[in-house]
Structure formats: structure tokens, C-alpha cells
Amino acid sequence: MTIGRKDTLITSRSAAQQRMVPMQGVSNCRDLGGYTGKDGRLVKWGMLYRSAELSELSEQDIKQLHAIGIRTICDLRDRDEISAMPTPALSSVTNINIPLIPADNGPIVRQAYDLGDTNKRAHLDRFGPPDQLLVHLNKAMIQSTQELQAIFKLLLQDHSTPFLFHCTAGKDRTGLIAALILMALGVSREIIMEDYLLTNQYLDTAKIAAKSRGTMQTQADVPEEIMQDIMKAVMEARPEYLNAALDQMLEQYEDIEHYLTQAVGLSAEDIVNLQNKLLS
């Protein structure tokens, strides 16, 4: 499945499709291999996968995950999300939950499901245009340094790979983790952004939105046209979302190495070990 692929920059839909892991019940599942990293070394294929939530894995999907050898799943959601959309147990796979943004985070909207929380909706006006909800979320995630350290330490463990990480849509929380890992590996920001935006091609937004609506309370306190704008903003990957997080990180710490060592708490040796583990 991974032999012979050398695309290091996403230049066409066909190149992007090579990254996709075909799944029946899961969307936006893709391999992060093949990108050019530090010293021209390539991110290894078949080691890092990102996806949307896994609650509807079919038997064929489970066979697919076993076929690509997934050893670790890192679930970035909190307990309320997992309860609504639980991941089935998978033999020989360790499923670790590290909530990147907890449920009791105040007005932060993690995904469309949160729009059913009347307390969160009460704060919508404070953010201005709907897209600012996601800008705020991405900036907040950069501050979740203890959780980020736990994710990197999990990835660094022996026998942790192949490693799959996901949230609900596989977009914001998953997108930030993908970006930070790829930055640590020396992948350019241009390529990282292209990978992030692939979500707009491969996320089944209708399915995620339907699941979210099914768990929401009444939205009578929010005009329909505003709710539609908010849902659109929440369901899309937009450059300004990821840029908000990365710009804030670089403004405070200059580069990814200083951020990972000074804020997240990794050592320089951890970063080298990560590169040796995931780069060819």
C-alpha cells in the first residue's frame, strides 16, 4: 500500500487521494507519509494517520486498520464526545484518550456538537463573525501544553506506531496535532497547510453535521441563518484557523523547537528521537 509513493507536495487531487485510507464508516482518514522533512528526509509512510471519529467502523474498516498495523489510537475528544460517539474496542490496539480541549472549557466551541450547549451558545456574540469561534479554539489549543506533552510522549513510546490520532471531524484538534508533529519533523508550513486543507475534500460533513444535530438541544434562541453560518464555519477547515495557532506559537516562541522544549516540556533529545523514528 505504501511502497513506491514519492509525492512530497500535494499537487493534484489524485496525489491527495493516495493518502486516503479507504473506509466505509469513517471519513477523512489519511496517511501523513511522504512529505519532505528535515535535511530532505521523508516522513515515513504507514506510521502516522489522522482521521475523523471512529464510532461507525464497519467490520471491513476494522480489517483495514489491522491491515495497516495500527497499534495506537490517540483520541483527542473529551468524555462527553466519546459517550455520544464511542470508538469500538479493537483487538491489539491501544486506545488512549487525551482530551486536548476539555468539555468544561467555558465558551470554546470544539466542534458542531457543542452548539447544542445553551451555555456555549450564550457566548456566541462575544466572538463576532462565526469564523472567530474557530480562531479562538485554535489559539486556545496552543496553550494546552500538558496535553500536548502527553500526546508527544505517547508517540515517542516504543511500539506506538503505526499511530492514529483523531477528534470528531478530524479537523481542528487533529489538524493542530498533525501540524505540530510535521513541524517538529521539519516539514514546511506550506505543505502543512495543504495537508490541513485536504479535510475540505475528504471530510463527510453531512454525516458529522447529522450526528451533531442529533445530540443538540433546541436552537430556538439562535436565528436559523446565523446557525447555518456558524455550522459552515465549524465544519470547514480554513487557513485562518490553523494560522491563528501557528502565528501565536511563533510570536511567543520563535520556532517549533523552542515551543516544544520551553512550553510543551519536551527535550531536544525527544525531538531528535521523534525525527529518527518518523523520518526515513
PDB file of C-alpha atoms in Angstrom:
ATOM      1  CA  MET A   1       0.000   0.000   0.000  1.00  0.00           C
ATOM      2  CA  THR A   2       2.828   2.421   0.770  1.00  0.00           C
ATOM      3  CA  ILE A   3       5.668   1.144  -1.403  1.00  0.00           C
ATOM      4  CA  GLY A   4       6.895   3.402  -4.161  1.00  0.00           C
ATOM      5  CA  ARG A   5       4.970   6.564  -3.290  1.00  0.00           C
ATOM      6  CA  LYS A   6       7.202   9.620  -3.504  1.00  0.00           C
ATOM      7  CA  ASP A   7       4.821  12.600  -3.611  1.00  0.00           C
ATOM      8  CA  THR A   8       6.170  15.181  -1.179  1.00  0.00           C
ATOM      9  CA  LEU A   9       3.820  18.043  -2.042  1.00  0.00           C
ATOM     10  CA  ILE A  10       0.123  17.836  -2.745  1.00  0.00           C
ATOM     11  CA  THR A  11      -0.150  18.985  -6.344  1.00  0.00           C
ATOM     12  CA  SER A  12      -3.356  17.319  -7.511  1.00  0.00           C
ATOM     13  CA  ARG A  13      -6.451  15.552  -6.290  1.00  0.00           C
ATOM     14  CA  SER A  14      -5.031  12.237  -7.474  1.00  0.00           C
ATOM     15  CA  ALA A  15      -1.882  12.763  -5.382  1.00  0.00           C
ATOM     16  CA  ALA A  16      -4.004  13.600  -2.358  1.00  0.00           C
ATOM     17  CA  GLN A  17      -6.154  10.518  -2.894  1.00  0.00           C
ATOM     18  CA  GLN A  18      -3.079   8.319  -2.479  1.00  0.00           C
ATOM     19  CA  ARG A  19      -3.055   9.426   1.159  1.00  0.00           C
ATOM     20  CA  MET A  20      -6.609   8.308   1.806  1.00  0.00           C
ATOM     21  CA  VAL A  21      -7.274   5.112   3.707  1.00  0.00           C
ATOM     22  CA  PRO A  22     -10.488   3.683   2.196  1.00  0.00           C
ATOM     23  CA  MET A  23     -13.068   3.327   4.953  1.00  0.00           C
ATOM     24  CA  GLN A  24     -16.807   2.684   4.910  1.00  0.00           C
ATOM     25  CA  GLY A  25     -17.801   4.235   8.222  1.00  0.00           C
ATOM     26  CA  VAL A  26     -15.047   6.800   8.765  1.00  0.00           C
ATOM     27  CA  SER A  27     -14.174   9.851   6.708  1.00  0.00           C
ATOM     28  CA  ASN A  28     -11.034  11.934   6.378  1.00  0.00           C
ATOM     29  CA  CYS A  29      -8.676   9.079   7.296  1.00  0.00           C
ATOM     30  CA  ARG A  30      -5.306   9.622   5.677  1.00  0.00           C
ATOM     31  CA  ASP A  31      -1.594   8.848   5.858  1.00  0.00           C
ATOM     32  CA  LEU A  32       0.834  11.673   6.692  1.00  0.00           C
ATOM     33  CA  GLY A  33       3.782   9.980   4.990  1.00  0.00           C
ATOM     34  CA  GLY A  34       5.852  11.191   2.068  1.00  0.00           C
ATOM     35  CA  TYR A  35       6.303  14.839   2.994  1.00  0.00           C
ATOM     36  CA  THR A  36       9.807  16.297   2.884  1.00  0.00           C
ATOM     37  CA  GLY A  37      11.180  16.999   6.342  1.00  0.00           C
ATOM     38  CA  LYS A  38      14.481  17.899   7.952  1.00  0.00           C
ATOM     39  CA  ASP A  39      17.611  17.500   5.799  1.00  0.00           C
ATOM     40  CA  GLY A  40      15.496  16.307   2.889  1.00  0.00           C
ATOM     41  CA  ARG A  41      14.396  13.153   4.697  1.00  0.00           C
ATOM     42  CA  LEU A  42      10.843  11.999   4.035  1.00  0.00           C
ATOM     43  CA  VAL A  43       8.154  11.320   6.592  1.00  0.00           C
ATOM     44  CA  LYS A  44       7.752   7.552   6.597  1.00  0.00           C
ATOM     45  CA  TRP A  45       4.612   6.134   5.058  1.00  0.00           C
ATOM     46  CA  GLY A  46       2.430   3.937   7.226  1.00  0.00           C
ATOM     47  CA  MET A  47       3.451   5.468  10.551  1.00  0.00           C
ATOM     48  CA  LEU A  48       1.111   8.429  11.157  1.00  0.00           C
ATOM     49  CA  TYR A  49      -2.587   8.572  10.386  1.00  0.00           C
ATOM     50  CA  ARG A  50      -5.199  11.223  11.071  1.00  0.00           C
ATOM     51  CA  SER A  51      -8.976  10.797  10.857  1.00  0.00           C
ATOM     52  CA  ALA A  52     -12.430  11.793  11.986  1.00  0.00           C
ATOM     53  CA  GLU A  53     -14.178   9.902  14.800  1.00  0.00           C
ATOM     54  CA  LEU A  54     -14.385   6.105  14.567  1.00  0.00           C
ATOM     55  CA  SER A  55     -17.776   5.246  16.079  1.00  0.00           C
ATOM     56  CA  GLU A  56     -19.156   3.720  12.865  1.00  0.00           C
ATOM     57  CA  LEU A  57     -16.266   1.454  11.961  1.00  0.00           C
ATOM     58  CA  SER A  58     -17.542  -1.406   9.835  1.00  0.00           C
ATOM     59  CA  GLU A  59     -16.085  -4.907  10.003  1.00  0.00           C
ATOM     60  CA  GLN A  60     -14.234  -4.101   6.779  1.00  0.00           C
ATOM     61  CA  ASP A  61     -12.878  -0.888   8.348  1.00  0.00           C
ATOM     62  CA  ILE A  62     -11.601  -2.847  11.342  1.00  0.00           C
ATOM     63  CA  LYS A  63      -9.866  -5.262   8.976  1.00  0.00           C
ATOM     64  CA  GLN A  64      -8.338  -2.262   7.201  1.00  0.00           C
ATOM     65  CA  LEU A  65      -6.975  -0.821  10.444  1.00  0.00           C
ATOM     66  CA  HIS A  66      -5.460  -4.185  11.312  1.00  0.00           C
ATOM     67  CA  ALA A  67      -4.046  -4.481   7.791  1.00  0.00           C
ATOM     68  CA  ILE A  68      -2.155  -1.201   8.088  1.00  0.00           C
ATOM     69  CA  GLY A  69      -0.992  -2.306  11.518  1.00  0.00           C
ATOM     70  CA  ILE A  70      -2.427   0.414  13.766  1.00  0.00           C
ATOM     71  CA  ARG A  71      -1.024  -0.080  17.269  1.00  0.00           C
ATOM     72  CA  THR A  72      -2.101   3.114  18.998  1.00  0.00           C
ATOM     73  CA  ILE A  73      -5.177   5.297  18.700  1.00  0.00           C
ATOM     74  CA  CYS A  74      -4.997   8.689  20.382  1.00  0.00           C
ATOM     75  CA  ASP A  75      -8.493  10.101  20.898  1.00  0.00           C
ATOM     76  CA  LEU A  76      -8.363  13.878  21.367  1.00  0.00           C
ATOM     77  CA  ARG A  77     -12.018  14.192  22.405  1.00  0.00           C
ATOM     78  CA  ASP A  78     -13.441  14.587  25.901  1.00  0.00           C
ATOM     79  CA  ARG A  79     -15.725  12.171  27.738  1.00  0.00           C
ATOM     80  CA  ASP A  80     -18.975  13.758  26.575  1.00  0.00           C
ATOM     81  CA  GLU A  81     -17.997  13.368  22.925  1.00  0.00           C
ATOM     82  CA  ILE A  82     -16.786   9.807  23.430  1.00  0.00           C
ATOM     83  CA  SER A  83     -20.045   8.922  25.157  1.00  0.00           C
ATOM     84  CA  ALA A  84     -22.020  10.273  22.187  1.00  0.00           C
ATOM     85  CA  MET A  85     -19.789   8.650  19.549  1.00  0.00           C
ATOM     86  CA  PRO A  86     -17.803   5.797  21.161  1.00  0.00           C
ATOM     87  CA  THR A  87     -14.970   4.017  19.399  1.00  0.00           C
ATOM     88  CA  PRO A  88     -15.472   0.233  19.334  1.00  0.00           C
ATOM     89  CA  ALA A  89     -12.874  -1.905  21.075  1.00  0.00           C
ATOM     90  CA  LEU A  90     -10.162  -3.137  18.709  1.00  0.00           C
ATOM     91  CA  SER A  91      -8.005  -6.136  19.480  1.00  0.00           C
ATOM     92  CA  SER A  92      -4.253  -5.496  19.677  1.00  0.00           C
ATOM     93  CA  VAL A  93      -4.827  -1.729  19.526  1.00  0.00           C
ATOM     94  CA  THR A  94      -4.221   0.579  22.490  1.00  0.00           C
ATOM     95  CA  ASN A  95      -6.815   3.372  22.588  1.00  0.00           C
ATOM     96  CA  ILE A  96      -5.634   6.319  24.698  1.00  0.00           C
ATOM     97  CA  ASN A  97      -7.831   9.319  25.459  1.00  0.00           C
ATOM     98  CA  ILE A  98      -6.032  12.664  25.829  1.00  0.00           C
ATOM     99  CA  PRO A  99      -8.651  15.451  25.696  1.00  0.00           C
ATOM    100  CA  LEU A 100      -6.982  18.406  24.028  1.00  0.00           C
ATOM    101  CA  ILE A 101      -9.803  20.764  24.996  1.00  0.00           C
ATOM    102  CA  PRO A 102     -11.963  19.667  27.978  1.00  0.00           C
ATOM    103  CA  ALA A 103     -15.749  19.919  27.987  1.00  0.00           C
ATOM    104  CA  ASP A 104     -15.762  22.479  30.836  1.00  0.00           C
ATOM    105  CA  ASN A 105     -13.690  24.960  28.876  1.00  0.00           C
ATOM    106  CA  GLY A 106     -16.187  27.794  29.046  1.00  0.00           C
ATOM    107  CA  PRO A 107     -17.338  29.269  25.729  1.00  0.00           C
ATOM    108  CA  ILE A 108     -14.887  27.413  23.463  1.00  0.00           C
ATOM    109  CA  VAL A 109     -16.660  25.515  20.668  1.00  0.00           C
ATOM    110  CA  ARG A 110     -14.723  22.323  19.929  1.00  0.00           C
ATOM    111  CA  GLN A 111     -16.997  21.063  17.160  1.00  0.00           C
ATOM    112  CA  ALA A 112     -20.592  21.232  15.908  1.00  0.00           C
ATOM    113  CA  TYR A 113     -21.835  19.061  18.784  1.00  0.00           C
ATOM    114  CA  ASP A 114     -21.069  21.927  21.196  1.00  0.00           C
ATOM    115  CA  LEU A 115     -23.649  24.151  19.514  1.00  0.00           C
ATOM    116  CA  GLY A 116     -26.251  22.140  21.404  1.00  0.00           C
ATOM    117  CA  ASP A 117     -24.924  23.576  24.672  1.00  0.00           C
ATOM    118  CA  THR A 118     -27.043  26.606  25.538  1.00  0.00           C
ATOM    119  CA  ASN A 119     -24.318  27.932  27.825  1.00  0.00           C
ATOM    120  CA  LYS A 120     -21.803  27.960  24.970  1.00  0.00           C
ATOM    121  CA  ARG A 121     -24.319  29.460  22.540  1.00  0.00           C
ATOM    122  CA  ALA A 122     -24.943  32.273  25.003  1.00  0.00           C
ATOM    123  CA  HIS A 123     -21.369  33.446  24.342  1.00  0.00           C
ATOM    124  CA  LEU A 124     -21.558  33.452  20.527  1.00  0.00           C
ATOM    125  CA  ASP A 125     -21.897  37.227  20.247  1.00  0.00           C
ATOM    126  CA  ARG A 126     -18.610  37.864  22.061  1.00  0.00           C
ATOM    127  CA  PHE A 127     -16.598  36.368  19.204  1.00  0.00           C
ATOM    128  CA  GLY A 128     -18.031  38.410  16.345  1.00  0.00           C
ATOM    129  CA  PRO A 129     -18.206  36.621  12.966  1.00  0.00           C
ATOM    130  CA  PRO A 130     -18.715  32.838  13.224  1.00  0.00           C
ATOM    131  CA  ASP A 131     -15.223  32.025  11.981  1.00  0.00           C
ATOM    132  CA  GLN A 132     -13.785  33.676  15.072  1.00  0.00           C
ATOM    133  CA  LEU A 133     -15.112  30.751  17.115  1.00  0.00           C
ATOM    134  CA  LEU A 134     -12.534  28.545  15.402  1.00  0.00           C
ATOM    135  CA  VAL A 135      -9.782  31.144  15.557  1.00  0.00           C
ATOM    136  CA  HIS A 136     -10.359  31.289  19.326  1.00  0.00           C
ATOM    137  CA  LEU A 137     -10.335  27.485  19.565  1.00  0.00           C
ATOM    138  CA  ASN A 138      -7.038  27.153  17.711  1.00  0.00           C
ATOM    139  CA  LYS A 139      -5.357  29.795  19.837  1.00  0.00           C
ATOM    140  CA  ALA A 140      -6.609  28.066  22.977  1.00  0.00           C
ATOM    141  CA  MET A 141      -5.216  24.697  21.899  1.00  0.00           C
ATOM    142  CA  ILE A 142      -1.681  26.084  21.728  1.00  0.00           C
ATOM    143  CA  GLN A 143      -1.979  26.698  25.472  1.00  0.00           C
ATOM    144  CA  SER A 144      -2.893  23.038  26.208  1.00  0.00           C
ATOM    145  CA  THR A 145       0.753  22.248  26.810  1.00  0.00           C
ATOM    146  CA  GLN A 146       0.320  19.422  29.330  1.00  0.00           C
ATOM    147  CA  GLU A 147      -1.968  17.584  26.952  1.00  0.00           C
ATOM    148  CA  LEU A 148       0.391  18.203  24.045  1.00  0.00           C
ATOM    149  CA  GLN A 149       3.295  16.818  26.055  1.00  0.00           C
ATOM    150  CA  ALA A 150       1.273  13.664  26.793  1.00  0.00           C
ATOM    151  CA  ILE A 151       0.497  13.209  23.083  1.00  0.00           C
ATOM    152  CA  PHE A 152       4.136  13.583  22.024  1.00  0.00           C
ATOM    153  CA  LYS A 153       5.327  11.297  24.816  1.00  0.00           C
ATOM    154  CA  LEU A 154       2.785   8.682  23.730  1.00  0.00           C
ATOM    155  CA  LEU A 155       4.012   8.906  20.147  1.00  0.00           C
ATOM    156  CA  LEU A 156       7.618   8.581  21.318  1.00  0.00           C
ATOM    157  CA  GLN A 157       6.957   5.346  23.189  1.00  0.00           C
ATOM    158  CA  ASP A 158       8.404   2.134  21.814  1.00  0.00           C
ATOM    159  CA  HIS A 159       5.916   0.212  19.669  1.00  0.00           C
ATOM    160  CA  SER A 160       3.456   3.132  19.484  1.00  0.00           C
ATOM    161  CA  THR A 161       3.409   3.226  15.700  1.00  0.00           C
ATOM    162  CA  PRO A 162       1.575   2.956  13.413  1.00  0.00           C
ATOM    163  CA  PHE A 163      -0.208   5.726  15.297  1.00  0.00           C
ATOM    164  CA  LEU A 164      -3.679   7.108  14.510  1.00  0.00           C
ATOM    165  CA  PHE A 165      -4.997  10.281  16.136  1.00  0.00           C
ATOM    166  CA  HIS A 166      -8.441  11.805  15.768  1.00  0.00           C
ATOM    167  CA  CYS A 167     -11.083  14.077  17.245  1.00  0.00           C
ATOM    168  CA  THR A 168     -14.678  14.380  15.994  1.00  0.00           C
ATOM    169  CA  ALA A 169     -14.274  15.770  12.485  1.00  0.00           C
ATOM    170  CA  GLY A 170     -10.525  15.211  12.265  1.00  0.00           C
ATOM    171  CA  LYS A 171     -10.147  18.901  11.518  1.00  0.00           C
ATOM    172  CA  ASP A 172      -9.117  21.369  14.250  1.00  0.00           C
ATOM    173  CA  ARG A 173      -7.701  19.349  17.138  1.00  0.00           C
ATOM    174  CA  THR A 174      -6.426  16.680  14.768  1.00  0.00           C
ATOM    175  CA  GLY A 175      -5.214  19.343  12.350  1.00  0.00           C
ATOM    176  CA  LEU A 176      -3.184  21.107  15.023  1.00  0.00           C
ATOM    177  CA  ILE A 177      -1.578  17.873  16.234  1.00  0.00           C
ATOM    178  CA  ALA A 178      -0.711  16.953  12.640  1.00  0.00           C
ATOM    179  CA  ALA A 179       0.780  20.410  12.100  1.00  0.00           C
ATOM    180  CA  LEU A 180       2.898  20.322  15.264  1.00  0.00           C
ATOM    181  CA  ILE A 181       4.215  16.823  14.553  1.00  0.00           C
ATOM    182  CA  LEU A 182       5.054  17.704  10.952  1.00  0.00           C
ATOM    183  CA  MET A 183       6.709  20.966  12.026  1.00  0.00           C
ATOM    184  CA  ALA A 184       8.810  19.030  14.540  1.00  0.00           C
ATOM    185  CA  LEU A 185       9.863  16.796  11.647  1.00  0.00           C
ATOM    186  CA  GLY A 186      10.925  19.811   9.577  1.00  0.00           C
ATOM    187  CA  VAL A 187       8.044  19.820   7.086  1.00  0.00           C
ATOM    188  CA  SER A 188       7.406  23.254   5.577  1.00  0.00           C
ATOM    189  CA  ARG A 189       4.435  25.326   6.663  1.00  0.00           C
ATOM    190  CA  GLU A 190       3.213  25.456   3.056  1.00  0.00           C
ATOM    191  CA  ILE A 191       2.918  21.673   2.888  1.00  0.00           C
ATOM    192  CA  ILE A 192       1.395  21.507   6.359  1.00  0.00           C
ATOM    193  CA  MET A 193      -1.320  23.945   5.306  1.00  0.00           C
ATOM    194  CA  GLU A 194      -2.039  21.987   2.140  1.00  0.00           C
ATOM    195  CA  ASP A 195      -2.442  18.835   4.190  1.00  0.00           C
ATOM    196  CA  TYR A 196      -4.703  20.627   6.669  1.00  0.00           C
ATOM    197  CA  LEU A 197      -6.981  21.850   3.873  1.00  0.00           C
ATOM    198  CA  LEU A 198      -7.432  18.341   2.476  1.00  0.00           C
ATOM    199  CA  THR A 199     -10.132  17.959   5.136  1.00  0.00           C
ATOM    200  CA  ASN A 200     -12.384  20.070   2.911  1.00  0.00           C
ATOM    201  CA  GLN A 201     -12.143  17.375   0.228  1.00  0.00           C
ATOM    202  CA  TYR A 202     -12.424  14.258   2.355  1.00  0.00           C
ATOM    203  CA  LEU A 203     -14.489  15.007   5.463  1.00  0.00           C
ATOM    204  CA  ASP A 204     -18.081  13.762   5.229  1.00  0.00           C
ATOM    205  CA  THR A 205     -19.530  16.979   6.638  1.00  0.00           C
ATOM    206  CA  ALA A 206     -23.125  15.848   6.120  1.00  0.00           C
ATOM    207  CA  LYS A 207     -22.578  12.811   8.346  1.00  0.00           C
ATOM    208  CA  ILE A 208     -20.798  14.781  11.079  1.00  0.00           C
ATOM    209  CA  ALA A 209     -23.432  17.527  10.990  1.00  0.00           C
ATOM    210  CA  ALA A 210     -26.267  14.989  11.167  1.00  0.00           C
ATOM    211  CA  LYS A 211     -24.693  13.270  14.177  1.00  0.00           C
ATOM    212  CA  SER A 212     -24.162  16.610  15.869  1.00  0.00           C
ATOM    213  CA  ARG A 213     -27.725  17.770  15.256  1.00  0.00           C
ATOM    214  CA  GLY A 214     -28.979  14.520  16.689  1.00  0.00           C
ATOM    215  CA  THR A 215     -27.340  15.332  20.031  1.00  0.00           C
ATOM    216  CA  MET A 216     -28.197  19.024  20.146  1.00  0.00           C
ATOM    217  CA  GLN A 217     -30.772  20.683  22.318  1.00  0.00           C
ATOM    218  CA  THR A 218     -33.207  23.155  20.775  1.00  0.00           C
ATOM    219  CA  GLN A 219     -31.572  26.007  18.902  1.00  0.00           C
ATOM    220  CA  ALA A 220     -34.599  28.279  19.060  1.00  0.00           C
ATOM    221  CA  ASP A 221     -32.527  31.004  20.699  1.00  0.00           C
ATOM    222  CA  VAL A 222     -30.283  31.299  17.608  1.00  0.00           C
ATOM    223  CA  PRO A 223     -31.769  32.557  14.295  1.00  0.00           C
ATOM    224  CA  GLU A 224     -31.599  29.893  11.581  1.00  0.00           C
ATOM    225  CA  GLU A 225     -29.469  31.953   9.188  1.00  0.00           C
ATOM    226  CA  ILE A 226     -26.916  32.617  11.934  1.00  0.00           C
ATOM    227  CA  MET A 227     -26.864  28.945  12.933  1.00  0.00           C
ATOM    228  CA  GLN A 228     -26.219  27.998   9.292  1.00  0.00           C
ATOM    229  CA  ASP A 229     -23.275  30.410   9.135  1.00  0.00           C
ATOM    230  CA  ILE A 230     -21.913  29.029  12.401  1.00  0.00           C
ATOM    231  CA  MET A 231     -22.284  25.411  11.256  1.00  0.00           C
ATOM    232  CA  LYS A 232     -20.495  26.238   7.994  1.00  0.00           C
ATOM    233  CA  ALA A 233     -17.636  27.882   9.878  1.00  0.00           C
ATOM    234  CA  VAL A 234     -17.363  24.969  12.297  1.00  0.00           C
ATOM    235  CA  MET A 235     -17.422  22.294   9.594  1.00  0.00           C
ATOM    236  CA  GLU A 236     -14.799  23.833   7.278  1.00  0.00           C
ATOM    237  CA  ALA A 237     -11.015  23.874   7.501  1.00  0.00           C
ATOM    238  CA  ARG A 238      -9.895  27.430   6.751  1.00  0.00           C
ATOM    239  CA  PRO A 239      -6.313  28.725   6.600  1.00  0.00           C
ATOM    240  CA  GLU A 240      -7.020  31.412   9.175  1.00  0.00           C
ATOM    241  CA  TYR A 241      -7.885  28.771  11.793  1.00  0.00           C
ATOM    242  CA  LEU A 242      -4.584  26.912  11.741  1.00  0.00           C
ATOM    243  CA  ASN A 243      -2.637  30.121  11.077  1.00  0.00           C
ATOM    244  CA  ALA A 244      -4.084  31.622  14.264  1.00  0.00           C
ATOM    245  CA  ALA A 245      -2.500  28.848  16.320  1.00  0.00           C
ATOM    246  CA  LEU A 246       0.828  28.724  14.488  1.00  0.00           C
ATOM    247  CA  ASP A 247       1.232  32.507  14.353  1.00  0.00           C
ATOM    248  CA  GLN A 248       0.605  32.786  18.093  1.00  0.00           C
ATOM    249  CA  MET A 249       3.070  29.982  18.806  1.00  0.00           C
ATOM    250  CA  LEU A 250       5.795  31.535  16.656  1.00  0.00           C
ATOM    251  CA  GLU A 251       5.169  35.010  18.060  1.00  0.00           C
ATOM    252  CA  GLN A 252       5.718  33.715  21.576  1.00  0.00           C
ATOM    253  CA  TYR A 253       8.473  31.134  20.985  1.00  0.00           C
ATOM    254  CA  GLU A 254      10.100  31.973  17.598  1.00  0.00           C
ATOM    255  CA  ASP A 255      10.173  28.400  16.304  1.00  0.00           C
ATOM    256  CA  ILE A 256       8.757  24.944  16.883  1.00  0.00           C
ATOM    257  CA  GLU A 257      11.833  23.722  18.769  1.00  0.00           C
ATOM    258  CA  HIS A 258      11.588  26.482  21.391  1.00  0.00           C
ATOM    259  CA  TYR A 259       7.847  25.924  21.729  1.00  0.00           C
ATOM    260  CA  LEU A 260       8.207  22.170  22.214  1.00  0.00           C
ATOM    261  CA  THR A 261      11.062  22.488  24.708  1.00  0.00           C
ATOM    262  CA  GLN A 262      10.043  25.619  26.640  1.00  0.00           C
ATOM    263  CA  ALA A 263       6.234  25.325  26.605  1.00  0.00           C
ATOM    264  CA  VAL A 264       5.387  21.686  25.965  1.00  0.00           C
ATOM    265  CA  GLY A 265       8.264  20.290  28.021  1.00  0.00           C
ATOM    266  CA  LEU A 266       9.998  18.035  25.526  1.00  0.00           C
ATOM    267  CA  SER A 267      13.773  17.762  25.475  1.00  0.00           C
ATOM    268  CA  ALA A 268      15.999  18.390  22.478  1.00  0.00           C
ATOM    269  CA  GLU A 269      16.694  14.654  22.582  1.00  0.00           C
ATOM    270  CA  ASP A 270      12.949  13.936  22.358  1.00  0.00           C
ATOM    271  CA  ILE A 271      12.751  15.971  19.150  1.00  0.00           C
ATOM    272  CA  VAL A 272      15.732  14.173  17.629  1.00  0.00           C
ATOM    273  CA  ASN A 273      14.243  10.828  18.641  1.00  0.00           C
ATOM    274  CA  LEU A 274      10.949  11.778  17.037  1.00  0.00           C
ATOM    275  CA  GLN A 275      12.720  12.696  13.813  1.00  0.00           C
ATOM    276  CA  ASN A 276      14.694   9.472  13.795  1.00  0.00           C
ATOM    277  CA  LYS A 277      11.530   7.490  14.426  1.00  0.00           C
ATOM    278  CA  LEU A 278       9.370   9.092  11.755  1.00  0.00           C
ATOM    279  CA  LEU A 279      11.790  10.265   9.047  1.00  0.00           C
ATOM    280  CA  SER A 280      13.416   7.973   6.517  1.00  0.00           C
TER     281      SER A 280
END
